[in-house]
Amino acid sequence: MRATLMYGAGDVRVENVPDPVIKHSTDALVRITAACICGTDLWPYASMKPEDGPARMGHEFLGIVEDAGSEVTTVKRGDLVVSAWAVSDNTCEFCREGLHTSCSHPESNFWDLVPDEGGQAEAIRVPLADGTLVKLPVAQDSGLIPSLLTLADVLGTGYHAAVAGGVNERTRVTVIGDGAVGLLAVLSAKRLGAEQIILMGRHQARTDLGREFGATDVVSERGEGGVEAVRELTGGHGTHVVLEAVGTRPAYDQALGIIRPGGVISRVGAPQYEEAPIGFGSLFRHNIRLTGGPAPARAYMEELMPDILNGTIEPGKVLDATTDLDGVPAGYQDMADRKSLKVIIKP
């Protein structure tokens, strides 16, 4: 079959690889009908060393079950399913607490760390299929496919940011980042009833979509100028919650400048740093809390899916470009150049 591999920074290739096969009785084989390129894929696209490649790519996909191991009970051949971006059994102590990204099963993992598998391909072996896959109640040609695909990662990640941050109808929220996760954090804050939602972003097509998703204000400035603009919009105090969807140290520093005393900074942008202010003069003095982390998307699928099915939300609008496998390398470059927000792949 054909699959996407990254050989190093800027070097993405689509090549023939061995077909996936059932290895364990809890596996399923899925023929992928829709996948996408994630903003986090752009970090290795910018920096991967050739000695660290080639790596199979892709952690967001849905498709048709072609085969399943003898112990798989929740999905069967012919079912249309979506996969969470992290493999989990959905039954361990951590999964029962809604923390599927810390599943204790030995086979649990992030898709990007599963050897010889990746979602930007024609097919994939799914470990722990009963926990990782969720059956979709639509046909594979449904117009809802782009929105249902966001359940794999970006919608669940934006929603996790808002839930972890404690967003409710009494909170003012700032979202840092106008990528797909940031925009779906806006949608999530709106779904949870936030009083005010300030989106910090500089690309008008994206911030316009943010307004459609529920942003009440847009701030294009960064750094101190951005902090000042947000404070002007909030009576000088800042917002109760900051949803940080970028992952860089400047974004964290910006969050510190924006957060209101007693507020919560919720990070879901994969941090590209290890050290940042957390001491007396930054977090402690004003009772500021820091939360977030890798989103347990599987925990939110059943909660969010009905809103997609009934049309209450349309998160698939963040997928603004479509390609087949041949176009995946160009899709990476288009996203890196900000020509595309998020590329959907139809193998």
Short mmCIF file of C-alpha atoms in Angstrom, two decimals:
data_model
loop_
_atom_site.label_atom_id
_atom_site.label_comp_id
_atom_site.label_asym_id
_atom_site.label_seq_id
_atom_site.Cartn_x
_atom_site.Cartn_y
_atom_site.Cartn_z
CA MET A 1 0.00 0.00 0.00
CA ARG A 2 0.99 3.67 -0.17
CA ALA A 3 1.85 5.71 2.90
CA THR A 4 3.42 9.03 3.92
CA LEU A 5 6.92 9.10 5.38
CA MET A 6 8.97 12.03 6.62
CA TYR A 7 12.68 11.71 5.95
CA GLY A 8 13.72 15.00 7.49
CA ALA A 9 12.85 18.67 7.64
CA GLY A 10 10.90 19.60 4.50
CA ASP A 11 11.26 16.08 3.07
CA VAL A 12 7.92 14.26 2.92
CA ARG A 13 7.46 11.36 0.52
CA VAL A 14 4.63 8.99 -0.38
CA GLU A 15 6.00 5.48 -0.88
CA ASN A 16 4.96 1.85 -1.07
CA VAL A 17 5.14 0.04 2.28
CA PRO A 18 4.02 -3.42 3.42
CA ASP A 19 0.28 -3.87 3.93
CA PRO A 20 -0.76 -3.87 7.60
CA VAL A 21 -1.71 -7.23 9.14
CA ILE A 22 -3.46 -8.33 12.32
CA LYS A 23 -0.81 -8.95 14.99
CA HIS A 24 -2.96 -9.32 18.10
CA SER A 25 -6.50 -10.52 18.73
CA THR A 26 -7.43 -6.99 19.83
CA ASP A 27 -6.34 -5.38 16.53
CA ALA A 28 -8.47 -4.14 13.66
CA LEU A 29 -7.47 -3.31 10.10
CA VAL A 30 -8.96 -0.08 8.75
CA ARG A 31 -9.04 1.07 5.13
CA ILE A 32 -8.59 4.81 5.46
CA THR A 33 -11.12 6.97 3.62
CA ALA A 34 -10.23 10.34 5.14
CA ALA A 35 -7.21 11.64 7.05
CA CYS A 36 -5.53 14.99 7.53
CA ILE A 37 -2.32 16.85 8.22
CA CYS A 38 -2.04 18.22 11.76
CA GLY A 39 -0.42 21.45 12.88
CA THR A 40 1.81 19.40 15.17
CA ASP A 41 3.14 17.60 12.08
CA LEU A 42 4.69 20.92 11.11
CA TRP A 43 7.11 20.85 14.06
CA PRO A 44 9.11 17.88 12.67
CA TYR A 45 8.52 19.22 9.14
CA ALA A 46 10.52 22.26 10.24
CA SER A 47 13.21 20.57 12.29
CA MET A 48 13.50 16.78 11.90
CA LYS A 49 17.05 15.56 11.47
CA PRO A 50 17.59 13.02 8.65
CA GLU A 51 19.02 10.51 11.13
CA ASP A 52 15.64 10.48 12.93
CA GLY A 53 13.76 9.44 9.79
CA PRO A 54 12.05 8.03 7.93
CA ALA A 55 8.94 8.23 10.12
CA ARG A 56 5.41 7.20 9.22
CA MET A 57 3.06 10.16 9.52
CA GLY A 58 -0.54 10.84 10.46
CA HIS A 59 -2.62 10.49 13.63
CA GLU A 60 -6.06 11.66 12.48
CA PHE A 61 -8.12 9.32 10.32
CA LEU A 62 -11.39 7.54 9.77
CA GLY A 63 -12.31 4.66 7.51
CA ILE A 64 -13.87 1.24 6.99
CA VAL A 65 -13.04 -1.79 9.13
CA GLU A 66 -11.70 -4.49 6.80
CA ASP A 67 -10.85 -7.11 9.42
CA ALA A 68 -10.77 -7.50 13.19
CA GLY A 69 -9.14 -9.80 15.70
CA SER A 70 -11.10 -12.44 17.58
CA GLU A 71 -11.40 -10.38 20.76
CA VAL A 72 -12.75 -7.21 19.10
CA THR A 73 -16.42 -6.73 19.99
CA THR A 74 -17.40 -3.08 19.44
CA VAL A 75 -16.65 -2.79 15.71
CA LYS A 76 -16.87 -5.23 12.81
CA ARG A 77 -16.05 -5.56 9.14
CA GLY A 78 -17.81 -2.89 7.12
CA ASP A 79 -18.24 -0.38 9.96
CA LEU A 80 -17.25 3.24 9.37
CA VAL A 81 -15.08 4.27 12.32
CA VAL A 82 -13.04 7.21 13.57
CA SER A 83 -9.84 6.73 15.56
CA ALA A 84 -8.68 8.80 18.48
CA TRP A 85 -5.18 10.21 18.02
CA ALA A 86 -3.94 8.14 20.96
CA VAL A 87 -4.30 4.37 21.24
CA SER A 88 -6.05 3.33 24.48
CA ASP A 89 -8.09 0.45 25.88
CA ASN A 90 -10.91 2.69 27.25
CA THR A 91 -11.17 0.42 30.32
CA CYS A 92 -8.13 1.03 32.55
CA GLU A 93 -8.24 3.22 35.64
CA PHE A 94 -6.99 6.29 33.80
CA CYS A 95 -9.34 5.82 30.85
CA ARG A 96 -12.29 5.52 33.23
CA GLU A 97 -11.22 8.87 34.65
CA GLY A 98 -11.25 10.38 31.15
CA LEU A 99 -7.46 10.43 30.77
CA HIS A 100 -7.02 8.14 27.78
CA THR A 101 -3.66 9.71 26.90
CA SER A 102 -2.30 8.11 30.11
CA CYS A 103 -3.82 4.67 29.47
CA SER A 104 -1.91 2.03 31.43
CA HIS A 105 -2.27 -0.78 28.87
CA PRO A 106 1.12 -1.87 27.51
CA GLU A 107 -0.01 -1.26 23.92
CA SER A 108 -1.31 2.25 24.56
CA ASN A 109 0.61 4.96 22.74
CA PHE A 110 0.36 8.12 20.68
CA TRP A 111 -0.11 7.20 17.02
CA ASP A 112 3.06 9.12 16.08
CA LEU A 113 5.05 6.74 18.28
CA VAL A 114 3.56 3.47 16.96
CA PRO A 115 6.23 1.90 14.73
CA ASP A 116 5.36 1.21 11.09
CA GLU A 117 1.88 2.74 11.27
CA GLY A 118 0.45 6.11 10.29
CA GLY A 119 -2.87 7.62 9.32
CA GLN A 120 -1.72 9.41 6.16
CA ALA A 121 -1.92 6.16 4.22
CA GLU A 122 -4.29 3.78 2.48
CA ALA A 123 -4.72 1.48 5.49
CA ILE A 124 -3.63 0.98 9.09
CA ARG A 125 -3.49 -1.61 11.87
CA VAL A 126 -5.29 -0.29 14.94
CA PRO A 127 -4.18 -1.77 18.28
CA LEU A 128 -6.76 -1.96 21.09
CA ALA A 129 -9.52 -1.44 18.53
CA ASP A 130 -12.36 -1.62 21.07
CA GLY A 131 -10.93 1.33 22.95
CA THR A 132 -9.43 3.37 20.14
CA LEU A 133 -12.15 3.23 17.47
CA VAL A 134 -15.66 4.66 17.61
CA LYS A 135 -18.34 3.62 15.12
CA LEU A 136 -19.89 6.45 13.09
CA PRO A 137 -23.64 6.35 12.29
CA VAL A 138 -23.30 7.84 8.79
CA ALA A 139 -22.36 6.65 5.30
CA GLN A 140 -18.78 7.09 4.12
CA ASP A 141 -19.92 9.72 1.57
CA SER A 142 -21.75 11.81 4.18
CA GLY A 143 -21.24 15.55 4.08
CA LEU A 144 -20.47 15.32 7.80
CA ILE A 145 -17.21 13.42 7.24
CA PRO A 146 -14.90 16.48 7.64
CA SER A 147 -16.54 17.43 10.93
CA LEU A 148 -16.54 13.85 12.23
CA LEU A 149 -12.84 13.59 11.34
CA THR A 150 -12.09 16.45 13.76
CA LEU A 151 -13.17 14.14 16.60
CA ALA A 152 -9.86 12.30 16.11
CA ASP A 153 -7.86 15.21 17.49
CA VAL A 154 -8.41 18.91 16.85
CA LEU A 155 -12.00 19.25 18.10
CA GLY A 156 -11.24 17.14 21.17
CA THR A 157 -8.06 19.14 21.75
CA GLY A 158 -9.80 22.51 21.56
CA TYR A 159 -12.55 21.19 23.79
CA HIS A 160 -10.06 19.76 26.29
CA ALA A 161 -8.44 23.19 26.54
CA ALA A 162 -11.77 24.77 27.40
CA VAL A 163 -12.89 22.04 29.80
CA ALA A 164 -9.56 21.92 31.62
CA GLY A 165 -9.67 25.71 31.87
CA GLY A 166 -13.08 25.59 33.52
CA VAL A 167 -14.82 27.69 30.86
CA ASN A 168 -18.46 28.44 31.66
CA GLU A 169 -21.05 31.17 31.11
CA ARG A 170 -19.35 33.47 33.64
CA THR A 171 -15.88 33.40 32.11
CA ARG A 172 -14.06 35.70 29.75
CA VAL A 173 -11.69 33.72 27.53
CA THR A 174 -8.68 34.52 25.38
CA VAL A 175 -7.58 32.01 22.75
CA ILE A 176 -3.96 32.34 21.57
CA GLY A 177 -3.50 30.93 18.08
CA ASP A 178 -5.65 30.93 14.95
CA GLY A 179 -4.75 27.44 13.77
CA ALA A 180 -7.30 24.63 13.67
CA VAL A 181 -6.97 23.86 17.40
CA GLY A 182 -7.25 27.53 18.37
CA LEU A 183 -10.34 28.00 16.22
CA LEU A 184 -11.96 24.91 17.69
CA ALA A 185 -11.05 26.14 21.16
CA VAL A 186 -13.13 29.22 20.27
CA LEU A 187 -15.99 26.95 19.17
CA SER A 188 -15.63 24.95 22.38
CA ALA A 189 -15.65 28.04 24.59
CA LYS A 190 -18.80 29.18 22.81
CA ARG A 191 -20.40 25.76 23.33
CA LEU A 192 -19.64 26.05 27.06
CA GLY A 193 -21.25 29.49 27.21
CA ALA A 194 -18.28 31.86 27.62
CA GLU A 195 -19.34 35.48 28.10
CA GLN A 196 -16.50 36.94 26.02
CA ILE A 197 -14.10 35.16 23.64
CA ILE A 198 -11.05 37.05 22.40
CA LEU A 199 -9.17 35.37 19.56
CA MET A 200 -5.53 36.35 19.07
CA GLY A 201 -4.57 35.77 15.44
CA ARG A 202 -3.23 37.62 12.42
CA HIS A 203 -4.73 35.83 9.42
CA GLN A 204 -8.08 37.36 8.49
CA ALA A 205 -9.54 34.31 6.78
CA ARG A 206 -8.90 32.35 9.97
CA THR A 207 -10.08 35.04 12.38
CA ASP A 208 -13.23 35.48 10.27
CA LEU A 209 -13.92 31.78 10.81
CA GLY A 210 -13.16 32.34 14.49
CA ARG A 211 -15.87 34.99 14.61
CA GLU A 212 -18.26 32.54 12.95
CA PHE A 213 -17.38 30.00 15.65
CA GLY A 214 -18.13 32.49 18.42
CA ALA A 215 -15.23 34.93 18.93
CA THR A 216 -16.53 38.27 20.16
CA ASP A 217 -13.25 40.12 19.58
CA VAL A 218 -10.08 39.66 17.52
CA VAL A 219 -6.64 40.94 18.51
CA SER A 220 -3.99 40.81 15.80
CA GLU A 221 -1.08 42.20 17.81
CA ARG A 222 1.42 39.92 19.54
CA GLY A 223 3.66 40.35 22.56
CA GLU A 224 3.22 43.42 24.75
CA GLY A 225 0.97 45.08 22.19
CA GLY A 226 -1.32 42.07 22.22
CA VAL A 227 -1.36 41.93 26.01
CA GLU A 228 -2.28 45.62 26.18
CA ALA A 229 -5.05 45.19 23.61
CA VAL A 230 -6.63 42.31 25.54
CA ARG A 231 -6.46 44.22 28.80
CA GLU A 232 -8.17 47.18 27.13
CA LEU A 233 -10.99 44.85 26.09
CA THR A 234 -11.37 43.52 29.64
CA GLY A 235 -11.37 46.62 31.81
CA GLY A 236 -7.67 46.27 32.48
CA HIS A 237 -7.94 42.96 34.32
CA GLY A 238 -7.36 40.33 31.62
CA THR A 239 -9.47 37.22 31.11
CA HIS A 240 -10.43 34.45 33.51
CA VAL A 241 -9.10 31.78 31.14
CA VAL A 242 -6.40 31.72 28.48
CA LEU A 243 -6.45 28.81 26.01
CA GLU A 244 -2.92 28.55 24.58
CA ALA A 245 -2.97 26.62 21.30
CA VAL A 246 0.47 27.42 19.89
CA GLY A 247 3.11 25.79 22.09
CA THR A 248 5.93 28.33 21.92
CA ARG A 249 7.54 30.19 24.82
CA PRO A 250 6.37 33.61 23.48
CA ALA A 251 2.79 32.29 23.49
CA TYR A 252 3.19 31.21 27.12
CA ASP A 253 4.62 34.61 28.07
CA GLN A 254 1.70 36.26 26.29
CA ALA A 255 -0.71 34.11 28.29
CA LEU A 256 0.98 35.25 31.51
CA GLY A 257 0.43 38.86 30.52
CA ILE A 258 -3.22 38.34 29.71
CA ILE A 259 -4.43 36.13 32.55
CA ARG A 260 -6.57 37.68 35.29
CA PRO A 261 -5.68 37.12 38.98
CA GLY A 262 -7.20 33.81 40.02
CA GLY A 263 -7.36 32.71 36.39
CA VAL A 264 -6.38 29.55 34.52
CA ILE A 265 -3.89 29.12 31.68
CA SER A 266 -4.83 25.98 29.74
CA ARG A 267 -2.17 24.77 27.30
CA VAL A 268 -2.85 22.32 24.50
CA GLY A 269 -0.25 23.53 22.01
CA ALA A 270 2.57 20.98 22.26
CA PRO A 271 5.22 22.92 24.26
CA GLN A 272 8.46 23.52 22.40
CA TYR A 273 10.20 24.51 25.65
CA GLU A 274 10.88 23.00 29.09
CA GLU A 275 11.54 26.07 31.22
CA ALA A 276 9.10 28.94 31.81
CA PRO A 277 8.12 31.24 34.72
CA ILE A 278 5.97 29.48 37.33
CA GLY A 279 7.22 31.00 40.58
CA PHE A 280 6.10 33.69 42.99
CA GLY A 281 6.25 36.63 40.60
CA SER A 282 4.46 34.86 37.76
CA LEU A 283 1.86 32.27 38.79
CA PHE A 284 1.96 32.02 42.58
CA ARG A 285 1.53 35.69 43.54
CA HIS A 286 -1.86 36.02 41.81
CA ASN A 287 -3.25 32.50 42.34
CA ILE A 288 -2.91 31.66 38.65
CA ARG A 289 -3.32 28.00 37.75
CA LEU A 290 -1.64 26.14 34.89
CA THR A 291 -3.40 23.19 33.28
CA GLY A 292 -3.92 21.45 29.94
CA GLY A 293 -1.86 18.70 28.34
CA PRO A 294 -2.27 16.09 25.59
CA ALA A 295 -6.00 15.98 24.90
CA PRO A 296 -7.79 12.69 25.66
CA ALA A 297 -9.89 13.06 22.52
CA ARG A 298 -11.45 9.62 23.04
CA ALA A 299 -13.05 10.88 26.27
CA TYR A 300 -15.05 13.54 24.42
CA MET A 301 -16.19 11.68 21.30
CA GLU A 302 -19.60 10.52 22.51
CA GLU A 303 -20.30 13.93 24.06
CA LEU A 304 -19.43 15.97 20.97
CA MET A 305 -20.64 13.69 18.18
CA PRO A 306 -24.39 14.45 18.61
CA ASP A 307 -23.75 18.18 18.09
CA ILE A 308 -22.05 17.35 14.78
CA LEU A 309 -24.79 14.96 13.69
CA ASN A 310 -27.57 17.47 14.36
CA GLY A 311 -25.69 20.39 12.83
CA THR A 312 -25.27 22.41 16.02
CA ILE A 313 -21.54 22.73 15.31
CA GLU A 314 -19.53 22.42 12.08
CA PRO A 315 -15.91 21.95 13.15
CA GLY A 316 -15.04 20.53 9.73
CA LYS A 317 -14.89 24.09 8.41
CA VAL A 318 -11.27 24.20 9.59
CA LEU A 319 -10.45 21.72 6.81
CA ASP A 320 -10.06 24.14 3.94
CA ALA A 321 -8.10 22.11 1.37
CA THR A 322 -8.42 18.58 -0.03
CA THR A 323 -5.82 16.32 -1.63
CA ASP A 324 -5.11 12.70 -2.47
CA LEU A 325 -1.96 10.95 -1.27
CA ASP A 326 0.06 12.30 -4.19
CA GLY A 327 -0.62 15.82 -2.96
CA VAL A 328 0.42 15.26 0.66
CA PRO A 329 3.98 16.68 0.34
CA ALA A 330 2.57 19.86 -1.21
CA GLY A 331 -0.09 19.91 1.51
CA TYR A 332 2.61 20.04 4.18
CA GLN A 333 4.30 22.94 2.41
CA ASP A 334 1.01 24.81 1.97
CA MET A 335 0.25 24.51 5.67
CA ALA A 336 3.78 25.58 6.60
CA ASP A 337 3.40 28.61 4.30
CA ARG A 338 -0.03 29.41 5.81
CA LYS A 339 -1.68 28.93 2.41
CA SER A 340 -3.90 26.24 3.92
CA LEU A 341 -5.34 26.02 7.43
CA LYS A 342 -5.73 22.23 7.55
CA VAL A 343 -5.53 19.75 4.68
CA ILE A 344 -7.87 16.76 4.43
CA ILE A 345 -6.52 13.70 2.64
CA LYS A 346 -8.76 11.36 0.61
CA PRO A 347 -6.59 8.30 -0.15
#
